[in-house]
CSV table of C-alpha atoms in Angstrom, one decimal:
chain,number,residue,atom,x,y,z
E,1,UNK,CA,-25.9,26.6,31.7
E,2,UNK,CA,-22.5,26.5,30.2
E,3,UNK,CA,-22.2,24.3,27.1
E,4,UNK,CA,-20.9,20.9,28.1
E,5,UNK,CA,-18.3,19.0,26.0
E,6,UNK,CA,-19.9,15.6,25.4
E,7,UNK,CA,-20.9,13.2,22.7
E,8,UNK,CA,-24.5,13.0,21.7
E,9,UNK,CA,-24.6,9.4,23.0
E,10,UNK,CA,-23.2,10.4,26.4
E,11,UNK,CA,-25.5,13.4,26.6
E,12,UNK,CA,-28.6,11.2,25.9
E,13,UNK,CA,-27.5,8.6,28.4
E,14,UNK,CA,-27.1,11.2,31.2
E,15,UNK,CA,-30.4,12.9,30.4
E,16,UNK,CA,-32.3,9.6,30.6
E,17,UNK,CA,-30.9,9.1,34.1
E,18,UNK,CA,-32.7,12.2,35.3
E,19,UNK,CA,-36.4,11.4,35.5
E,20,UNK,CA,-39.0,13.7,33.9
E,21,UNK,CA,-40.3,14.4,37.4
E,22,UNK,CA,-36.8,15.5,38.6
E,23,UNK,CA,-36.5,17.8,35.6
E,24,UNK,CA,-39.9,19.3,36.3
E,25,UNK,CA,-38.9,19.9,40.0
E,26,UNK,CA,-35.6,21.5,38.9
E,27,UNK,CA,-37.4,23.8,36.4
E,28,UNK,CA,-39.9,24.9,39.0
E,29,UNK,CA,-37.3,25.5,41.8
E,30,UNK,CA,-34.8,27.5,39.7
E,31,UNK,CA,-37.4,29.9,38.3
E,32,UNK,CA,-36.2,33.3,39.6
E,33,UNK,CA,-38.9,35.1,41.5
E,34,UNK,CA,-38.1,38.0,43.8
E,35,UNK,CA,-41.5,38.8,45.3
E,36,UNK,CA,-40.9,36.9,48.6
E,37,UNK,CA,-40.5,38.5,52.0
E,38,UNK,CA,-37.4,38.4,54.2
E,39,UNK,CA,-37.3,38.7,57.9
E,40,UNK,CA,-34.7,39.3,60.6
E,41,UNK,CA,-32.2,41.5,58.7
E,42,UNK,CA,-29.1,42.0,60.9
E,43,UNK,CA,-27.7,45.4,61.7
E,44,UNK,CA,-25.0,44.8,59.0
E,45,UNK,CA,-27.7,44.9,56.4
E,46,UNK,CA,-29.3,48.2,57.6
E,47,UNK,CA,-26.7,50.3,55.8
E,48,UNK,CA,-27.1,48.6,52.4
E,49,UNK,CA,-30.8,47.5,52.5
E,50,UNK,CA,-34.1,49.3,52.3
E,51,UNK,CA,-36.3,47.9,55.1
E,52,UNK,CA,-38.8,49.2,57.6
E,53,UNK,CA,-36.4,51.6,59.3
E,54,UNK,CA,-36.2,50.0,62.7
E,55,UNK,CA,-32.8,49.0,64.1
E,56,UNK,CA,-32.3,45.5,65.5
E,57,UNK,CA,-32.3,47.0,69.0
E,58,UNK,CA,-35.5,49.0,68.4
E,59,UNK,CA,-37.3,45.9,67.1
E,60,UNK,CA,-36.1,43.7,69.9
E,61,UNK,CA,-37.3,46.3,72.4
E,62,UNK,CA,-40.7,46.5,70.8
E,63,UNK,CA,-41.1,42.7,70.6
E,64,UNK,CA,-39.9,42.2,74.1
E,65,UNK,CA,-42.5,44.6,75.4
E,66,UNK,CA,-45.2,42.7,73.6
E,67,UNK,CA,-44.2,39.1,74.2
E,68,UNK,CA,-41.6,36.7,75.3
E,69,UNK,CA,-37.8,36.9,75.2
E,70,UNK,CA,-37.9,34.5,72.2
E,71,UNK,CA,-40.3,36.9,70.5
E,72,UNK,CA,-37.8,39.6,71.0
E,73,UNK,CA,-35.3,37.7,68.8
E,74,UNK,CA,-37.8,36.5,66.2
E,75,UNK,CA,-39.5,38.8,63.7
E,76,UNK,CA,-37.2,41.8,63.8
E,77,UNK,CA,-37.5,43.6,60.5
E,78,UNK,CA,-39.1,43.1,57.1
E,79,UNK,CA,-37.9,43.7,53.6
E,80,UNK,CA,-40.1,42.8,50.6
E,81,UNK,CA,-38.6,42.2,47.1
E,82,UNK,CA,-41.2,44.0,45.0
E,83,UNK,CA,-39.4,43.5,41.7
E,84,UNK,CA,-36.3,42.0,40.0
E,85,UNK,CA,-34.8,45.5,39.9
E,86,UNK,CA,-35.3,45.8,43.6
E,87,UNK,CA,-33.5,42.5,44.1
E,88,UNK,CA,-30.4,43.7,42.3
E,89,UNK,CA,-29.5,45.6,45.5
E,90,UNK,CA,-28.0,42.3,46.6
E,91,UNK,CA,-26.4,41.2,43.3
E,92,UNK,CA,-23.5,42.5,41.2
E,93,UNK,CA,-22.4,41.3,37.8
E,94,UNK,CA,-18.8,40.2,36.9
E,95,UNK,CA,-17.8,38.6,33.6
E,96,UNK,CA,-21.4,37.8,32.7
E,97,UNK,CA,-22.2,36.1,36.0
E,98,UNK,CA,-24.1,37.4,39.0
E,99,UNK,CA,-22.5,37.4,42.5
E,100,UNK,CA,-23.8,38.5,46.0
E,101,UNK,CA,-22.9,42.0,47.2
E,102,UNK,CA,-22.8,41.3,50.9
E,103,UNK,CA,-19.6,39.2,51.1
E,104,UNK,CA,-16.4,39.1,49.1
E,105,UNK,CA,-15.4,35.8,50.8
E,106,UNK,CA,-18.0,33.6,49.2
E,107,UNK,CA,-16.9,33.3,45.6
E,108,UNK,CA,-19.5,31.3,43.6
E,109,UNK,CA,-22.2,33.0,41.6
E,110,UNK,CA,-25.9,33.6,42.4
E,111,UNK,CA,-27.7,33.2,39.0
E,112,UNK,CA,-29.8,30.8,36.9
E,113,UNK,CA,-26.8,28.6,35.9
E,114,UNK,CA,-25.7,28.3,39.6
E,115,UNK,CA,-29.2,27.6,40.8
E,116,UNK,CA,-29.6,24.8,38.2
E,117,UNK,CA,-26.3,23.3,39.4
E,118,UNK,CA,-27.2,23.5,43.1
E,119,UNK,CA,-30.5,21.8,42.6
E,120,UNK,CA,-28.9,18.9,40.7
E,121,UNK,CA,-26.4,18.7,43.5
E,122,UNK,CA,-29.2,18.6,46.0
E,123,UNK,CA,-30.9,15.6,44.2
E,124,UNK,CA,-27.5,13.7,44.2
E,125,UNK,CA,-27.1,14.4,47.9
E,126,UNK,CA,-30.6,13.1,48.6
E,127,UNK,CA,-29.8,9.8,46.9
E,128,UNK,CA,-26.4,9.5,48.6
E,129,UNK,CA,-27.6,10.3,52.0
E,130,UNK,CA,-30.9,8.5,51.7
E,131,UNK,CA,-32.8,11.7,52.6
E,132,UNK,CA,-32.4,15.2,53.8
E,133,UNK,CA,-30.2,14.5,56.8
E,134,UNK,CA,-28.1,11.8,58.5
E,135,UNK,CA,-29.0,9.9,61.7
E,136,UNK,CA,-32.7,9.9,60.7
E,137,UNK,CA,-34.1,8.4,63.9
E,138,UNK,CA,-32.4,11.0,66.1
E,139,UNK,CA,-33.4,13.9,63.9
E,140,UNK,CA,-37.0,12.8,63.7
E,141,UNK,CA,-37.1,12.3,67.5
E,142,UNK,CA,-35.7,15.8,68.1
E,143,UNK,CA,-38.3,17.3,65.8
E,144,UNK,CA,-41.3,15.4,67.3
E,145,UNK,CA,-43.2,18.1,69.1
E,146,UNK,CA,-44.6,17.8,72.6
E,147,UNK,CA,-48.1,19.1,73.5
E,148,UNK,CA,-48.5,22.7,72.4
E,149,UNK,CA,-44.9,22.8,71.2
E,150,UNK,CA,-43.6,24.2,67.9
E,151,UNK,CA,-40.3,22.9,66.6
E,152,UNK,CA,-38.0,25.3,64.8
E,153,UNK,CA,-35.4,24.6,62.1
E,154,UNK,CA,-32.7,27.0,60.8
E,155,UNK,CA,-31.0,26.5,57.4
E,156,UNK,CA,-27.8,28.6,57.2
E,157,UNK,CA,-26.6,29.4,53.7
E,158,UNK,CA,-29.7,28.0,52.1
E,159,UNK,CA,-28.7,28.6,48.4
E,160,UNK,CA,-31.8,27.9,46.2
E,161,UNK,CA,-33.9,27.2,49.3
E,162,UNK,CA,-34.6,23.6,48.2
E,163,UNK,CA,-33.5,21.9,51.4
E,164,UNK,CA,-35.5,24.3,53.6
E,165,UNK,CA,-38.6,23.8,51.4
E,166,UNK,CA,-38.2,20.0,51.6
E,167,UNK,CA,-37.9,20.2,55.4
E,168,UNK,CA,-40.9,22.5,55.6
E,169,UNK,CA,-43.0,19.9,53.7
E,170,UNK,CA,-41.6,16.9,55.7
E,171,UNK,CA,-42.2,18.6,59.0
E,172,UNK,CA,-45.3,20.8,58.5
E,173,UNK,CA,-45.6,21.2,62.3
E,174,UNK,CA,-42.2,23.0,62.4
E,175,UNK,CA,-41.3,26.5,61.5
E,176,UNK,CA,-38.4,26.8,59.1
E,177,UNK,CA,-36.1,29.8,58.7
E,178,UNK,CA,-33.6,29.9,55.9
E,179,UNK,CA,-30.8,32.5,55.4
E,180,UNK,CA,-28.5,33.3,52.6
E,181,UNK,CA,-26.4,36.2,51.2
E,182,UNK,CA,-28.6,36.8,48.2
E,183,UNK,CA,-32.3,36.6,47.4
E,184,UNK,CA,-33.6,33.0,47.0
E,185,UNK,CA,-35.0,32.0,43.6
E,186,UNK,CA,-38.4,30.9,44.9
E,187,UNK,CA,-41.9,31.4,43.5
E,188,UNK,CA,-43.7,32.9,46.4
E,189,UNK,CA,-47.0,31.5,45.3
E,190,UNK,CA,-45.8,28.0,46.1
E,191,UNK,CA,-44.2,28.6,49.4
E,192,UNK,CA,-45.4,26.4,52.4
E,193,UNK,CA,-46.8,28.6,55.1
E,194,UNK,CA,-44.2,27.4,57.7
E,195,UNK,CA,-41.1,28.6,55.9
E,196,UNK,CA,-39.5,32.1,55.7
E,197,UNK,CA,-36.4,33.4,54.0
E,198,UNK,CA,-33.9,36.0,55.2
E,199,UNK,CA,-30.9,37.8,53.9
E,200,UNK,CA,-27.9,37.6,56.3
E,201,UNK,CA,-24.1,37.4,56.4
E,202,UNK,CA,-23.3,34.7,58.9
E,203,UNK,CA,-19.7,35.9,59.1
E,204,UNK,CA,-21.2,38.8,61.2
E,205,UNK,CA,-22.6,36.3,63.8
E,206,UNK,CA,-25.9,34.7,64.7
E,207,UNK,CA,-26.5,36.3,68.0
E,208,UNK,CA,-30.1,37.2,67.0
E,209,UNK,CA,-30.9,33.4,66.7
E,210,UNK,CA,-29.3,32.3,70.0
E,211,UNK,CA,-31.1,29.4,71.9
E,212,UNK,CA,-34.0,29.4,69.4
E,213,UNK,CA,-33.8,26.3,67.2
E,214,UNK,CA,-34.2,22.5,67.6
E,215,UNK,CA,-32.2,21.8,64.4
E,216,UNK,CA,-29.6,24.0,62.6
E,217,UNK,CA,-28.3,22.9,59.2
E,218,UNK,CA,-25.4,24.4,57.4
E,219,UNK,CA,-24.3,23.0,54.0
E,220,UNK,CA,-21.5,23.8,51.6
E,221,UNK,CA,-20.7,27.3,52.7
E,222,UNK,CA,-17.2,26.7,54.2
E,223,UNK,CA,-15.4,28.5,51.4
E,224,UNK,CA,-17.3,31.7,52.2
E,225,UNK,CA,-16.6,31.7,56.0
E,226,UNK,CA,-13.8,33.7,57.5
E,227,UNK,CA,-13.5,31.7,60.7
E,228,UNK,CA,-15.1,28.3,60.4
E,229,UNK,CA,-14.6,27.3,64.0
E,230,UNK,CA,-16.2,30.5,65.2
E,231,UNK,CA,-19.2,29.9,62.9
E,232,UNK,CA,-19.5,26.4,64.3
E,233,UNK,CA,-19.7,27.8,67.8
E,234,UNK,CA,-22.3,30.4,66.6
E,235,UNK,CA,-24.4,27.6,65.1
E,236,UNK,CA,-24.3,25.5,68.2
E,237,UNK,CA,-25.3,28.6,70.3
E,238,UNK,CA,-28.5,28.8,68.1
E,239,UNK,CA,-29.6,25.4,69.4
E,240,UNK,CA,-32.0,24.9,72.3
E,241,UNK,CA,-30.8,22.3,74.8
E,242,UNK,CA,-31.0,18.9,73.1
E,243,UNK,CA,-31.2,20.5,69.7
E,244,UNK,CA,-29.1,19.0,66.9
E,245,UNK,CA,-26.5,20.7,64.6
E,246,UNK,CA,-25.9,19.3,61.1
E,247,UNK,CA,-22.7,20.5,59.3
E,248,UNK,CA,-21.9,19.4,55.8
E,249,UNK,CA,-19.2,20.6,53.4
E,250,UNK,CA,-17.0,19.4,50.5
E,251,UNK,CA,-13.5,17.9,50.5
E,252,UNK,CA,-11.5,20.0,48.0
E,253,UNK,CA,-9.3,17.0,47.3
E,254,UNK,CA,-10.4,14.3,44.8
E,255,UNK,CA,-9.8,10.6,45.4
E,256,UNK,CA,-9.1,7.6,43.1
E,257,UNK,CA,-11.1,4.4,42.7
E,258,UNK,CA,-10.2,3.0,46.2
E,259,UNK,CA,-11.3,6.3,47.9
E,260,UNK,CA,-8.1,6.6,50.0
E,261,UNK,CA,-5.6,7.7,47.4
E,262,UNK,CA,-5.4,11.3,46.4
E,263,UNK,CA,-5.5,12.1,42.7
E,264,UNK,CA,-2.8,14.7,42.0
E,265,UNK,CA,-3.6,17.8,40.0
E,266,UNK,CA,-2.6,18.1,36.4
E,267,UNK,CA,0.4,20.2,35.4
E,268,UNK,CA,0.6,22.7,32.5
E,269,UNK,CA,2.1,20.3,30.0
E,270,UNK,CA,-0.2,17.4,30.8
E,271,UNK,CA,-2.7,16.2,28.2
E,272,UNK,CA,-6.1,14.7,28.9
E,273,UNK,CA,-4.8,11.1,28.8
E,274,UNK,CA,-2.5,11.7,31.8
E,275,UNK,CA,-3.2,10.1,35.2
E,276,UNK,CA,-3.4,13.4,36.9
E,277,UNK,CA,-6.7,15.3,37.1
E,278,UNK,CA,-7.5,18.6,35.4
E,279,UNK,CA,-10.6,19.0,37.5
E,280,UNK,CA,-8.4,18.6,40.6
E,281,UNK,CA,-6.1,21.4,39.2
E,282,UNK,CA,-9.1,23.7,38.8
E,283,UNK,CA,-10.3,23.0,42.3
E,284,UNK,CA,-6.8,23.5,43.7
E,285,UNK,CA,-6.6,26.9,42.0
E,286,UNK,CA,-10.1,27.8,43.1
E,287,UNK,CA,-9.1,27.1,46.7
E,288,UNK,CA,-5.9,29.1,46.3
E,289,UNK,CA,-7.9,32.0,44.8
E,290,UNK,CA,-10.4,32.0,47.6
E,291,UNK,CA,-7.7,32.1,50.2
E,292,UNK,CA,-5.7,34.8,48.4
E,293,UNK,CA,-7.6,37.6,50.2
E,294,UNK,CA,-6.8,36.1,53.5
E,295,UNK,CA,-10.5,35.8,54.4
E,296,UNK,CA,-11.6,32.3,53.4
E,297,UNK,CA,-11.0,29.7,56.0
E,298,UNK,CA,-11.1,26.6,53.8
E,299,UNK,CA,-8.3,24.8,55.5
E,300,UNK,CA,-9.9,25.6,58.9
E,301,UNK,CA,-13.1,24.1,57.6
E,302,UNK,CA,-11.3,20.9,56.6
E,303,UNK,CA,-9.6,20.5,59.9
E,304,UNK,CA,-12.8,21.3,62.0
E,305,UNK,CA,-15.0,18.9,60.0
E,306,UNK,CA,-12.7,16.0,60.3
E,307,UNK,CA,-12.2,16.6,64.0
E,308,UNK,CA,-15.9,16.7,64.6
E,309,UNK,CA,-17.9,18.1,67.5
E,310,UNK,CA,-16.7,15.7,70.2
E,311,UNK,CA,-14.6,18.3,72.1
E,312,UNK,CA,-17.0,21.3,71.6
E,313,UNK,CA,-18.1,22.5,75.1
E,314,UNK,CA,-21.7,23.0,74.2
E,315,UNK,CA,-22.1,19.6,72.6
E,316,UNK,CA,-22.8,16.2,74.2
E,317,UNK,CA,-19.9,14.0,72.9
E,318,UNK,CA,-21.9,10.8,73.1
E,319,UNK,CA,-24.3,12.2,70.4
E,320,UNK,CA,-21.5,13.3,68.0
E,321,UNK,CA,-20.5,11.6,64.8
E,322,UNK,CA,-18.7,12.5,61.5
E,323,UNK,CA,-19.3,11.0,58.1
E,324,UNK,CA,-17.9,10.7,54.6
E,325,UNK,CA,-20.2,10.5,51.6
E,326,UNK,CA,-18.3,9.4,48.5
E,327,UNK,CA,-19.9,10.3,45.1
E,328,UNK,CA,-18.5,9.2,41.7
E,329,UNK,CA,-17.9,11.9,39.1
E,330,UNK,CA,-19.6,10.2,36.2
E,331,UNK,CA,-21.7,7.0,36.0
E,332,UNK,CA,-18.7,4.6,36.2
E,333,UNK,CA,-19.0,3.1,39.7
E,334,UNK,CA,-20.4,-0.4,40.0
E,335,UNK,CA,-22.1,-2.4,42.8
E,336,UNK,CA,-23.1,-6.0,43.2
E,337,UNK,CA,-26.7,-5.1,44.0
E,338,UNK,CA,-28.7,-3.7,41.1
E,339,UNK,CA,-30.5,-1.0,43.1
E,340,UNK,CA,-27.2,0.2,44.6
E,341,UNK,CA,-25.7,0.2,41.1
E,342,UNK,CA,-28.5,2.3,39.8
E,343,UNK,CA,-28.0,4.8,42.7
E,344,UNK,CA,-24.3,5.1,41.9
E,345,UNK,CA,-24.9,5.7,38.2
E,346,UNK,CA,-27.6,8.3,38.9
E,347,UNK,CA,-25.5,10.1,41.4
E,348,UNK,CA,-22.5,9.9,39.2
E,349,UNK,CA,-24.4,11.4,36.2
E,350,UNK,CA,-25.8,14.3,38.3
E,351,UNK,CA,-22.4,15.1,40.0
E,352,UNK,CA,-20.7,15.2,36.6
E,353,UNK,CA,-23.3,17.7,35.3
E,354,UNK,CA,-23.0,19.6,38.6
E,355,UNK,CA,-19.2,19.8,38.6
E,356,UNK,CA,-18.8,20.6,34.9
E,357,UNK,CA,-20.8,23.8,35.7
E,358,UNK,CA,-19.0,24.3,39.1
E,359,UNK,CA,-15.5,24.5,37.7
E,360,UNK,CA,-16.6,27.2,35.2
E,361,UNK,CA,-18.3,29.1,38.0
E,362,UNK,CA,-15.0,29.2,39.8
E,363,UNK,CA,-13.2,31.1,36.9
E,364,UNK,CA,-13.8,34.5,38.5
E,365,UNK,CA,-12.0,33.6,41.7
E,366,UNK,CA,-9.0,32.1,39.8
E,367,UNK,CA,-8.7,35.3,37.8
E,368,UNK,CA,-7.9,37.0,41.1
E,369,UNK,CA,-4.6,35.3,41.3
E,370,UNK,CA,-3.7,36.1,37.7
E,371,UNK,CA,-4.9,33.1,35.6
E,372,UNK,CA,-5.9,34.5,32.2
E,373,UNK,CA,-9.3,33.5,30.7
E,374,UNK,CA,-7.8,31.6,27.8
E,375,UNK,CA,-5.9,29.4,30.2
E,376,UNK,CA,-8.9,28.7,32.3
E,377,UNK,CA,-11.0,27.9,29.2
E,378,UNK,CA,-8.4,25.4,28.1
E,379,UNK,CA,-8.3,23.8,31.6
E,380,UNK,CA,-12.1,23.5,31.7
E,381,UNK,CA,-12.2,21.9,28.3
E,382,UNK,CA,-9.6,19.3,29.4
E,383,UNK,CA,-11.5,18.7,32.7
E,384,UNK,CA,-14.7,18.2,30.8
E,385,UNK,CA,-13.0,15.7,28.4
E,386,UNK,CA,-11.6,13.7,31.3
E,387,UNK,CA,-15.0,13.7,33.1
E,388,UNK,CA,-16.8,12.5,30.0
E,389,UNK,CA,-14.2,9.7,29.5
E,390,UNK,CA,-14.4,9.0,33.3
E,391,UNK,CA,-10.6,8.8,33.3
E,392,UNK,CA,-9.2,9.1,35.8
E,393,UNK,CA,-12.1,7.5,37.8
E,394,UNK,CA,-12.7,10.0,40.5
E,395,UNK,CA,-14.6,10.2,43.8
E,396,UNK,CA,-15.6,13.5,45.4
E,397,UNK,CA,-16.1,13.4,49.2
E,398,UNK,CA,-18.7,15.2,51.2
E,399,UNK,CA,-17.9,15.8,54.8
E,400,UNK,CA,-20.5,15.5,57.6
E,401,UNK,CA,-20.4,16.3,61.3
E,402,UNK,CA,-23.3,16.4,63.7
E,403,UNK,CA,-24.3,16.2,67.4
E,404,UNK,CA,-26.7,17.4,70.0
E,405,UNK,CA,-26.4,20.3,72.5
E,406,UNK,CA,-26.0,19.5,76.2
E,407,UNK,CA,-28.9,20.1,78.6
E,408,UNK,CA,-26.6,22.3,80.7
E,409,UNK,CA,-22.9,22.8,81.2
E,410,UNK,CA,-21.1,19.5,81.5
E,411,UNK,CA,-24.4,17.6,81.4
E,412,UNK,CA,-25.5,15.2,78.6
E,413,UNK,CA,-28.2,16.1,76.1
E,414,UNK,CA,-31.7,15.7,77.5
E,415,UNK,CA,-33.4,12.4,76.8
E,416,UNK,CA,-35.5,12.3,73.8
E,417,UNK,CA,-39.2,12.2,74.4
E,418,UNK,CA,-39.7,9.9,71.5
E,419,UNK,CA,-37.2,7.1,71.6
E,420,UNK,CA,-35.0,6.7,68.6
E,421,UNK,CA,-35.9,3.7,66.3
E,422,UNK,CA,-39.6,4.1,66.0
E,423,UNK,CA,-39.2,6.4,63.0
E,424,UNK,CA,-36.8,4.1,61.1
E,425,UNK,CA,-37.5,4.5,57.3
E,426,UNK,CA,-34.1,4.0,55.7
E,427,UNK,CA,-34.2,2.8,52.1
E,428,UNK,CA,-34.2,-1.0,51.7
E,429,UNK,CA,-30.9,-0.8,49.9
E,430,UNK,CA,-28.8,2.1,51.4
E,431,UNK,CA,-26.3,3.9,49.2
E,432,UNK,CA,-23.1,1.9,49.5
E,433,UNK,CA,-20.5,4.6,50.1
E,434,UNK,CA,-21.7,6.6,53.1
E,435,UNK,CA,-19.4,5.9,56.1
E,436,UNK,CA,-20.1,7.1,59.7
E,437,UNK,CA,-17.3,7.5,62.3
E,438,UNK,CA,-18.3,7.3,66.0
E,439,UNK,CA,-15.2,8.9,67.6
E,440,UNK,CA,-12.7,11.6,66.9
E,441,UNK,CA,-9.9,8.9,66.8
E,442,UNK,CA,-11.7,6.9,64.1
E,443,UNK,CA,-12.4,10.0,62.1
E,444,UNK,CA,-8.8,11.3,62.2
E,445,UNK,CA,-7.5,7.8,61.4
E,446,UNK,CA,-9.4,8.0,58.1
E,447,UNK,CA,-8.1,11.5,57.6
E,448,UNK,CA,-4.5,10.3,57.9
E,449,UNK,CA,-5.1,7.6,55.3
E,450,UNK,CA,-6.6,10.1,52.9
E,451,UNK,CA,-3.8,12.6,53.3
E,452,UNK,CA,-1.2,10.3,51.9
E,453,UNK,CA,0.3,11.7,48.7
E,454,UNK,CA,-0.9,15.3,49.1
E,455,UNK,CA,2.6,16.8,49.9
E,456,UNK,CA,3.2,17.8,46.3
E,457,UNK,CA,5.2,20.8,45.1
E,458,UNK,CA,3.1,23.9,44.8
E,459,UNK,CA,2.6,24.9,41.2
E,460,UNK,CA,3.7,28.3,40.1
E,461,UNK,CA,1.3,31.2,39.7
E,462,UNK,CA,1.3,33.3,36.6
E,463,UNK,CA,4.2,35.7,36.5
E,464,UNK,CA,1.7,38.7,36.7
E,465,UNK,CA,0.5,37.5,40.0
E,466,UNK,CA,2.4,38.2,43.2
E,467,UNK,CA,-0.2,36.6,45.4
E,468,UNK,CA,1.4,34.2,48.0
E,469,UNK,CA,-0.1,30.8,48.5
E,470,UNK,CA,-1.3,30.2,52.1
E,471,UNK,CA,0.3,27.2,53.7
E,472,UNK,CA,-2.0,24.2,54.3
E,473,UNK,CA,-2.6,23.3,57.9
């Protein structure tokens, strides 16, 4: 992990906030092992991947002849990572960091430092959300099996695989399929029997998963998608009638202490004591770099997530909601309740560690638009110093949108066999800054409040770069 700029006192305080058990879990989960098996490689991988030689069509024909239509779309092809050398087919190295080889759109690395960061992020999200997913009663009711029924879960863009593994353990009766652009750093010896991992580029579609899943989860992949609205539709088509889709992504704008005022990005002559944010500047340039190729649909993601699923034809609007999870960067936030205060400090410490690594992971994409390494190193140092001083006090917002698929066209979602409410197990003291919106109007009203102050002049790019800045929509 990149060296963090912090005093020994602050570093000790942060480390104490992460329990020994959490550290042990992270150490286990990030250990890079490549001896797992992947299933269901799409035709796009056939040209770049060694697998068993069957095309998607051949495999579907074989499976269809031997079983059901669902079988025809399930286990299609197999590829086994027999060694770390073999796994490098999916990884390239740039500037000392490893990146996936399947998509130029997704710009963050796939290596030990990134896996460590993502697992800390996962723990922070668990605390903030109070579990692995929102709307717990509905999710558990959807995943309650009927007689002889096997429920199925799909995790799109699974990263380290930690969410998929946690779901496989929480729902041992369900089959969990997890897909990502690169091999997952999982020790195969510890895999639950009901989870499988696949390599797939979701930008090429999810037709091979159509109508197969009771729950589809897609988290923090918006920067790597070329058409976010199309991917949302693809995800919804993967659901069985009544299945639930869970979308989650990050807001690339940071907010001040009251959560509704945008913190402006720092300018070149600003020092670390200014009221503007150096981390916000880095994130701004990461977003600009991602969009410079014309492929990343970050602004489309922002719009689609805030609008929610209410007007999506496949989804039952009465089941749809959006949400905002605000997480402090650093352990500065307070609460009147002692447990809530502990939650905020724990989440804040983890997110500070997460983001101090994340802004360095984004250097590669900022170099695309001409920023020199020495400038980026200076910005990162200033961002670290501001984070360690918790000045300005900053919230990062996670976006959520979810809903259930209709039973049929223009019909509501089917009634749940297990009524919601009987599974209620929310923590006694919920995290204090997760807000749920029950209508598109309510969600967009909050968006309007957050958008105040964002119409700032666009900072100049380096003279060497002629890359235009896409207009925000």
